[in-house]
PDB file of C-alpha atoms in Angstrom:
ATOM      1  CA  MET A   1     -58.848 -29.320   1.202  1.00 61.00           C
ATOM      2  CA  LYS A   2     -56.957 -25.703   1.687  1.00 61.00           C
ATOM      3  CA  LYS A   3     -55.304 -27.067   4.779  1.00 64.00           C
ATOM      4  CA  PHE A   4     -54.137 -30.324   2.831  1.00 57.00           C
ATOM      5  CA  LEU A   5     -52.776 -28.172   0.062  1.00 53.00           C
ATOM      6  CA  PHE A   6     -51.006 -25.762   2.634  1.00 54.00           C
ATOM      7  CA  LEU A   7     -49.600 -28.855   4.520  1.00 55.00           C
ATOM      8  CA  LEU A   8     -48.299 -30.473   1.062  1.00 50.00           C
ATOM      9  CA  LEU A   9     -46.763 -26.963   0.372  1.00 53.00           C
ATOM     10  CA  MET A  10     -44.916 -27.030   3.674  1.00 57.00           C
ATOM     11  CA  ILE A  11     -43.666 -30.493   3.364  1.00 66.00           C
ATOM     12  CA  PHE A  12     -41.777 -29.419  -0.138  1.00 60.00           C
ATOM     13  CA  THR A  13     -40.755 -26.140   1.022  1.00 63.00           C
ATOM     14  CA  ILE A  14     -39.019 -26.336   3.867  1.00 65.00           C
ATOM     15  CA  PRO A  15     -36.421 -29.101   2.643  1.00 62.00           C
ATOM     16  CA  LEU A  16     -35.525 -26.846  -0.168  1.00 61.00           C
ATOM     17  CA  LEU A  17     -35.322 -23.918   1.869  1.00 60.00           C
ATOM     18  CA  SER A  18     -33.172 -25.660   4.345  1.00 60.00           C
ATOM     19  CA  GLU A  19     -30.852 -27.065   1.470  1.00 58.00           C
ATOM     20  CA  SER A  20     -30.427 -23.617  -0.078  1.00 57.00           C
ATOM     21  CA  SER A  21     -29.379 -22.355   3.463  1.00 56.00           C
ATOM     22  CA  LYS A  22     -26.917 -24.998   3.805  1.00 57.00           C
ATOM     23  CA  LYS A  23     -25.140 -24.289   0.173  1.00 60.00           C
ATOM     24  CA  LYS A  24     -24.794 -20.719   1.343  1.00 66.00           C
ATOM     25  CA  LYS A  25     -22.790 -21.360   4.550  1.00 75.00           C
ATOM     26  CA  ALA A  26     -20.689 -23.731   2.831  1.00 82.00           C
ATOM     27  CA  LYS A  27     -17.415 -22.426   2.131  1.00 85.00           C
ATOM     28  CA  PRO A  28     -15.414 -23.144  -0.897  1.00 90.00           C
ATOM     29  CA  ALA A  29     -12.251 -25.153  -0.425  1.00 90.00           C
ATOM     30  CA  PRO A  30      -9.178 -22.680  -0.220  1.00 87.00           C
ATOM     31  CA  ILE A  31      -6.888 -22.985  -3.297  1.00 92.00           C
ATOM     32  CA  GLU A  32      -3.401 -23.563  -1.723  1.00 93.00           C
ATOM     33  CA  ASN A  33      -0.323 -21.435  -2.776  1.00 95.00           C
ATOM     34  CA  LYS A  34       2.837 -21.176  -0.659  1.00 94.00           C
ATOM     35  CA  LEU A  35       3.860 -17.868  -1.934  1.00 94.00           C
ATOM     36  CA  ILE A  36       0.470 -15.989  -1.142  1.00 94.00           C
ATOM     37  CA  ASN A  37      -0.481 -15.426   2.568  1.00 94.00           C
ATOM     38  CA  TYR A  38      -3.617 -13.039   3.058  1.00 93.00           C
ATOM     39  CA  GLY A  39      -3.457 -14.065   6.965  1.00 93.00           C
ATOM     40  CA  GLU A  40      -0.096 -13.012   7.300  1.00 94.00           C
ATOM     41  CA  PHE A  41      -1.060  -9.627   5.168  1.00 94.00           C
ATOM     42  CA  LYS A  42      -3.686  -8.608   7.500  1.00 94.00           C
ATOM     43  CA  ARG A  43      -1.670  -9.107  10.600  1.00 94.00           C
ATOM     44  CA  ILE A  44       0.860  -7.228   9.154  1.00 94.00           C
ATOM     45  CA  VAL A  45      -1.408  -4.418   8.345  1.00 94.00           C
ATOM     46  CA  ASN A  46      -3.173  -4.755  11.816  1.00 94.00           C
ATOM     47  CA  ARG A  47       0.251  -4.446  13.750  1.00 93.00           C
ATOM     48  CA  SER A  48       1.660  -1.454  11.936  1.00 91.00           C
ATOM     49  CA  GLU A  49      -1.635   0.597  12.066  1.00 91.00           C
ATOM     50  CA  GLY A  50      -0.735   2.444  15.194  1.00 89.00           C
ATOM     51  CA  GLU A  51       3.091   2.716  14.578  1.00 93.00           C
ATOM     52  CA  ARG A  52       2.347   4.029  11.063  1.00 94.00           C
ATOM     53  CA  GLU A  53       0.106   7.020  12.223  1.00 94.00           C
ATOM     54  CA  THR A  54       3.398   8.068  14.644  1.00 96.00           C
ATOM     55  CA  HIS A  55       5.777   7.804  11.799  1.00 98.00           C
ATOM     56  CA  ARG A  56       3.833  10.126   9.323  1.00 98.00           C
ATOM     57  CA  LEU A  57       5.731  13.225   8.920  1.00 98.00           C
ATOM     58  CA  THR A  58       5.236  16.863   8.006  1.00 99.00           C
ATOM     59  CA  GLU A  59       6.957  18.569   5.335  1.00 99.00           C
ATOM     60  CA  ASP A  60       9.532  20.206   7.833  1.00 98.00           C
ATOM     61  CA  GLN A  61      10.055  16.816   9.532  1.00 99.00           C
ATOM     62  CA  PHE A  62      10.552  14.833   6.194  1.00 99.00           C
ATOM     63  CA  LEU A  63      12.877  17.435   5.139  1.00 98.00           C
ATOM     64  CA  LYS A  64      14.862  17.351   8.404  1.00 98.00           C
ATOM     65  CA  LEU A  65      15.049  13.617   8.235  1.00 98.00           C
ATOM     66  CA  MET A  66      16.413  13.638   4.574  1.00 98.00           C
ATOM     67  CA  GLU A  67      19.298  15.457   5.868  1.00 97.00           C
ATOM     68  CA  GLU A  68      20.527  12.794   8.622  1.00 98.00           C
ATOM     69  CA  ASP A  69      23.483  10.400   7.569  1.00 97.00           C
ATOM     70  CA  GLY A  70      22.209   6.946   6.321  1.00 97.00           C
ATOM     71  CA  VAL A  71      18.769   7.752   5.537  1.00 99.00           C
ATOM     72  CA  ILE A  72      17.142   6.360   2.511  1.00 99.00           C
ATOM     73  CA  LEU A  73      14.624   8.143   0.579  1.00 99.00           C
ATOM     74  CA  LEU A  74      12.465   5.647  -1.423  1.00 99.00           C
ATOM     75  CA  ASP A  75      10.408   6.450  -4.463  1.00 99.00           C
ATOM     76  CA  ALA A  76       8.170   3.348  -5.337  1.00 98.00           C
ATOM     77  CA  ARG A  77       6.408   4.808  -8.389  1.00 98.00           C
ATOM     78  CA  SER A  78       6.877   3.809 -11.950  1.00 97.00           C
ATOM     79  CA  GLU A  79      10.312   4.616 -13.233  1.00 97.00           C
ATOM     80  CA  ASN A  80       8.958   7.142 -16.090  1.00 97.00           C
ATOM     81  CA  ARG A  81       6.822   9.060 -13.202  1.00 97.00           C
ATOM     82  CA  PHE A  82      10.200   9.126 -10.967  1.00 98.00           C
ATOM     83  CA  HIS A  83      12.164  10.377 -13.815  1.00 98.00           C
ATOM     84  CA  ILE A  84       9.499  13.064 -14.759  1.00 98.00           C
ATOM     85  CA  LEU A  85       9.529  14.742 -11.063  1.00 98.00           C
ATOM     86  CA  HIS A  86      11.235  13.211  -7.988  1.00 98.00           C
ATOM     87  CA  ILE A  87      12.565  14.407  -4.463  1.00 99.00           C
ATOM     88  CA  LYS A  88      15.979  15.174  -4.588  1.00 98.00           C
ATOM     89  CA  GLY A  89      18.271  12.089  -3.760  1.00 98.00           C
ATOM     90  CA  ALA A  90      15.527   9.590  -3.732  1.00 99.00           C
ATOM     91  CA  LYS A  91      16.032   6.114  -5.092  1.00 98.00           C
ATOM     92  CA  ASN A  92      13.494   4.590  -7.283  1.00 98.00           C
ATOM     93  CA  LEU A  93      12.472   1.062  -6.911  1.00 99.00           C
ATOM     94  CA  PRO A  94       9.110   0.885  -8.429  1.00 98.00           C
ATOM     95  CA  PHE A  95       6.641  -1.280  -6.115  1.00 98.00           C
ATOM     96  CA  THR A  96       6.163  -3.806  -8.470  1.00 98.00           C
ATOM     97  CA  GLU A  97       9.898  -4.716  -8.502  1.00 98.00           C
ATOM     98  CA  PHE A  98       9.941  -5.245  -4.548  1.00 98.00           C
ATOM     99  CA  THR A  99      11.700  -8.360  -4.043  1.00 98.00           C
ATOM    100  CA  LYS A 100      13.926  -9.284  -1.007  1.00 98.00           C
ATOM    101  CA  GLU A 101      16.929  -9.140  -3.218  1.00 98.00           C
ATOM    102  CA  SER A 102      15.672  -5.954  -5.100  1.00 99.00           C
ATOM    103  CA  LEU A 103      15.186  -4.311  -1.596  1.00 99.00           C
ATOM    104  CA  SER A 104      18.601  -5.405  -0.321  1.00 98.00           C
ATOM    105  CA  GLU A 105      20.437  -3.846  -3.174  1.00 98.00           C
ATOM    106  CA  ILE A 106      19.029  -0.251  -2.098  1.00 98.00           C
ATOM    107  CA  ILE A 107      18.418  -0.952   1.391  1.00 98.00           C
ATOM    108  CA  PRO A 108      20.753  -3.265   2.839  1.00 97.00           C
ATOM    109  CA  GLU A 109      20.126  -3.297   6.500  1.00 98.00           C
ATOM    110  CA  LYS A 110      16.560  -3.877   7.891  1.00 98.00           C
ATOM    111  CA  LYS A 111      17.048  -1.079  10.921  1.00 98.00           C
ATOM    112  CA  THR A 112      18.104   1.934   8.124  1.00 98.00           C
ATOM    113  CA  LYS A 113      15.570   4.700   8.304  1.00 99.00           C
ATOM    114  CA  ILE A 114      13.668   4.917   5.477  1.00 99.00           C
ATOM    115  CA  LEU A 115      11.603   7.648   3.901  1.00 99.00           C
ATOM    116  CA  ILE A 116       8.631   7.049   1.479  1.00 99.00           C
ATOM    117  CA  TYR A 117       6.151   9.584  -0.372  1.00 98.00           C
ATOM    118  CA  CYS A 118       4.040   8.491  -3.326  1.00 96.00           C
ATOM    119  CA  ASN A 119       1.707  10.289  -6.122  1.00 95.00           C
ATOM    120  CA  ASN A 120      -0.787  11.066  -3.399  1.00 97.00           C
ATOM    121  CA  ASN A 121       1.602  13.087  -1.682  1.00 98.00           C
ATOM    122  CA  PHE A 122       1.752  15.991  -4.426  1.00 98.00           C
ATOM    123  CA  GLU A 123      -0.430  17.945  -6.601  1.00 97.00           C
ATOM    124  CA  GLY A 124      -0.219  20.360  -9.426  1.00 97.00           C
ATOM    125  CA  ASN A 125       1.505  17.942 -11.985  1.00 97.00           C
ATOM    126  CA  GLN A 126      -0.611  14.999 -12.644  1.00 96.00           C
ATOM    127  CA  GLU A 127       1.875  13.345 -15.309  1.00 96.00           C
ATOM    128  CA  ALA A 128       4.258  12.890 -12.585  1.00 97.00           C
ATOM    129  CA  PHE A 129       2.045  12.544  -9.426  1.00 97.00           C
ATOM    130  CA  ALA A 130      -1.203  10.787 -10.716  1.00 95.00           C
ATOM    131  CA  ALA A 131      -3.195  10.614  -7.459  1.00 92.00           C
ATOM    132  CA  LYS A 132      -4.858   7.376  -6.671  1.00 93.00           C
ATOM    133  CA  SER A 133      -8.004   6.119  -4.838  1.00 94.00           C
ATOM    134  CA  PRO A 134      -7.403   7.060  -1.188  1.00 94.00           C
ATOM    135  CA  ALA A 135      -7.326   3.487  -0.168  1.00 92.00           C
ATOM    136  CA  ALA A 136      -4.955   2.545  -3.041  1.00 93.00           C
ATOM    137  CA  SER A 137      -2.234   5.088  -1.979  1.00 94.00           C
ATOM    138  CA  LEU A 138       1.183   3.715  -2.978  1.00 95.00           C
ATOM    139  CA  ASN A 139       2.396   4.819   0.528  1.00 96.00           C
ATOM    140  CA  LEU A 140       0.055   2.034   2.232  1.00 96.00           C
ATOM    141  CA  SER A 141       1.224  -0.389  -0.068  1.00 96.00           C
ATOM    142  CA  THR A 142       4.899   0.614   0.301  1.00 98.00           C
ATOM    143  CA  TYR A 143       4.656   1.044   3.984  1.00 98.00           C
ATOM    144  CA  ASN A 144       3.451  -2.671   4.642  1.00 97.00           C
ATOM    145  CA  SER A 145       5.210  -4.411   2.245  1.00 98.00           C
ATOM    146  CA  LEU A 146       8.545  -2.976   3.505  1.00 98.00           C
ATOM    147  CA  LYS A 147       7.159  -4.406   7.066  1.00 98.00           C
ATOM    148  CA  ALA A 148       6.867  -7.572   5.363  1.00 97.00           C
ATOM    149  CA  TYR A 149      10.247  -7.856   4.163  1.00 98.00           C
ATOM    150  CA  GLY A 150      11.446  -7.032   7.701  1.00 98.00           C
ATOM    151  CA  TYR A 151      12.149  -3.222   7.632  1.00 98.00           C
ATOM    152  CA  GLU A 152      12.019  -1.820  10.954  1.00 96.00           C
ATOM    153  CA  SER A 153      12.175   2.297  10.377  1.00 98.00           C
ATOM    154  CA  ILE A 154       9.746   3.462   7.844  1.00 99.00           C
ATOM    155  CA  TYR A 155       8.563   7.089   7.752  1.00 99.00           C
ATOM    156  CA  GLU A 156       6.029   8.782   5.454  1.00 98.00           C
ATOM    157  CA  LEU A 157       5.362  11.969   3.912  1.00 99.00           C
ATOM    158  CA  GLY A 158       1.980  12.600   5.532  1.00 98.00           C
ATOM    159  CA  PRO A 159       0.400  15.911   3.665  1.00 98.00           C
ATOM    160  CA  LEU A 160      -0.914  16.765   0.146  1.00 98.00           C
ATOM    161  CA  LEU A 161       1.742  19.393  -1.186  1.00 98.00           C
ATOM    162  CA  ASP A 162       1.566  21.519  -4.146  1.00 98.00           C
ATOM    163  CA  VAL A 163       4.719  20.805  -6.267  1.00 98.00           C
ATOM    164  CA  LYS A 164       5.061  24.606  -6.728  1.00 98.00           C
ATOM    165  CA  LYS A 165       5.034  25.386  -3.172  1.00 98.00           C
ATOM    166  CA  THR A 166       6.796  22.734  -1.552  1.00 98.00           C
ATOM    167  CA  VAL A 167      10.035  23.412   0.262  1.00 98.00           C
ATOM    168  CA  LEU A 168      10.976  19.543  -0.412  1.00 99.00           C
ATOM    169  CA  PRO A 169      13.599  19.717  -3.468  1.00 98.00           C
ATOM    170  CA  LEU A 170      12.000  18.396  -6.639  1.00 98.00           C
ATOM    171  CA  VAL A 171      13.972  17.491  -9.728  1.00 98.00           C
ATOM    172  CA  SER A 172      13.569  15.936 -12.990  1.00 96.00           C
ATOM    173  CA  ASP A 173      15.684  13.606 -15.047  1.00 89.00           C
ATOM    174  CA  SER A 174      13.515  14.119 -18.426  1.00 74.00           C
ATOM    175  CA  PRO A 175      15.011  16.332 -20.836  1.00 66.00           C
ATOM    176  CA  GLU A 176      13.262  19.563 -21.260  1.00 60.00           C
ATOM    177  CA  PRO A 177      10.585  19.349 -24.433  1.00 50.00           C
TER     178      PRO A 177
END
């Protein structure tokens, strides 16, 4: 009798396990959207990884490149944070406003040397430079988005700097309280 019950249990259990295994393996049908391409995004990130590391600059290297003719200093933080404090000479285009048209107004040539920095490059003024999660650093998104739009020469401020000690010229557009 025990053997019979065991055999009966196996007969009903194995097909159930097999069905649940098939359900787990089935992938949902992709939701098509021609304006979103995760595969291309991953390709850009993977291709840019090595180059990006060689384009991260020290404070002194960044300052020196700022002085070159034709270099664009791009600040992709919010307009509000930009006005509180930014590097002198920076042009503000919030990351959320990146389009082919808005970028070409500020950076008309794809080969233009572009310098970028973000909240995670400065400490000592949380209102102007609110730190993000390291994996969500605006520099990462900005770098890869500029690459996606075809820009070729992007350099990033590398270190974390104290706003009171940096040699980079920080200025405010906000009226004093």
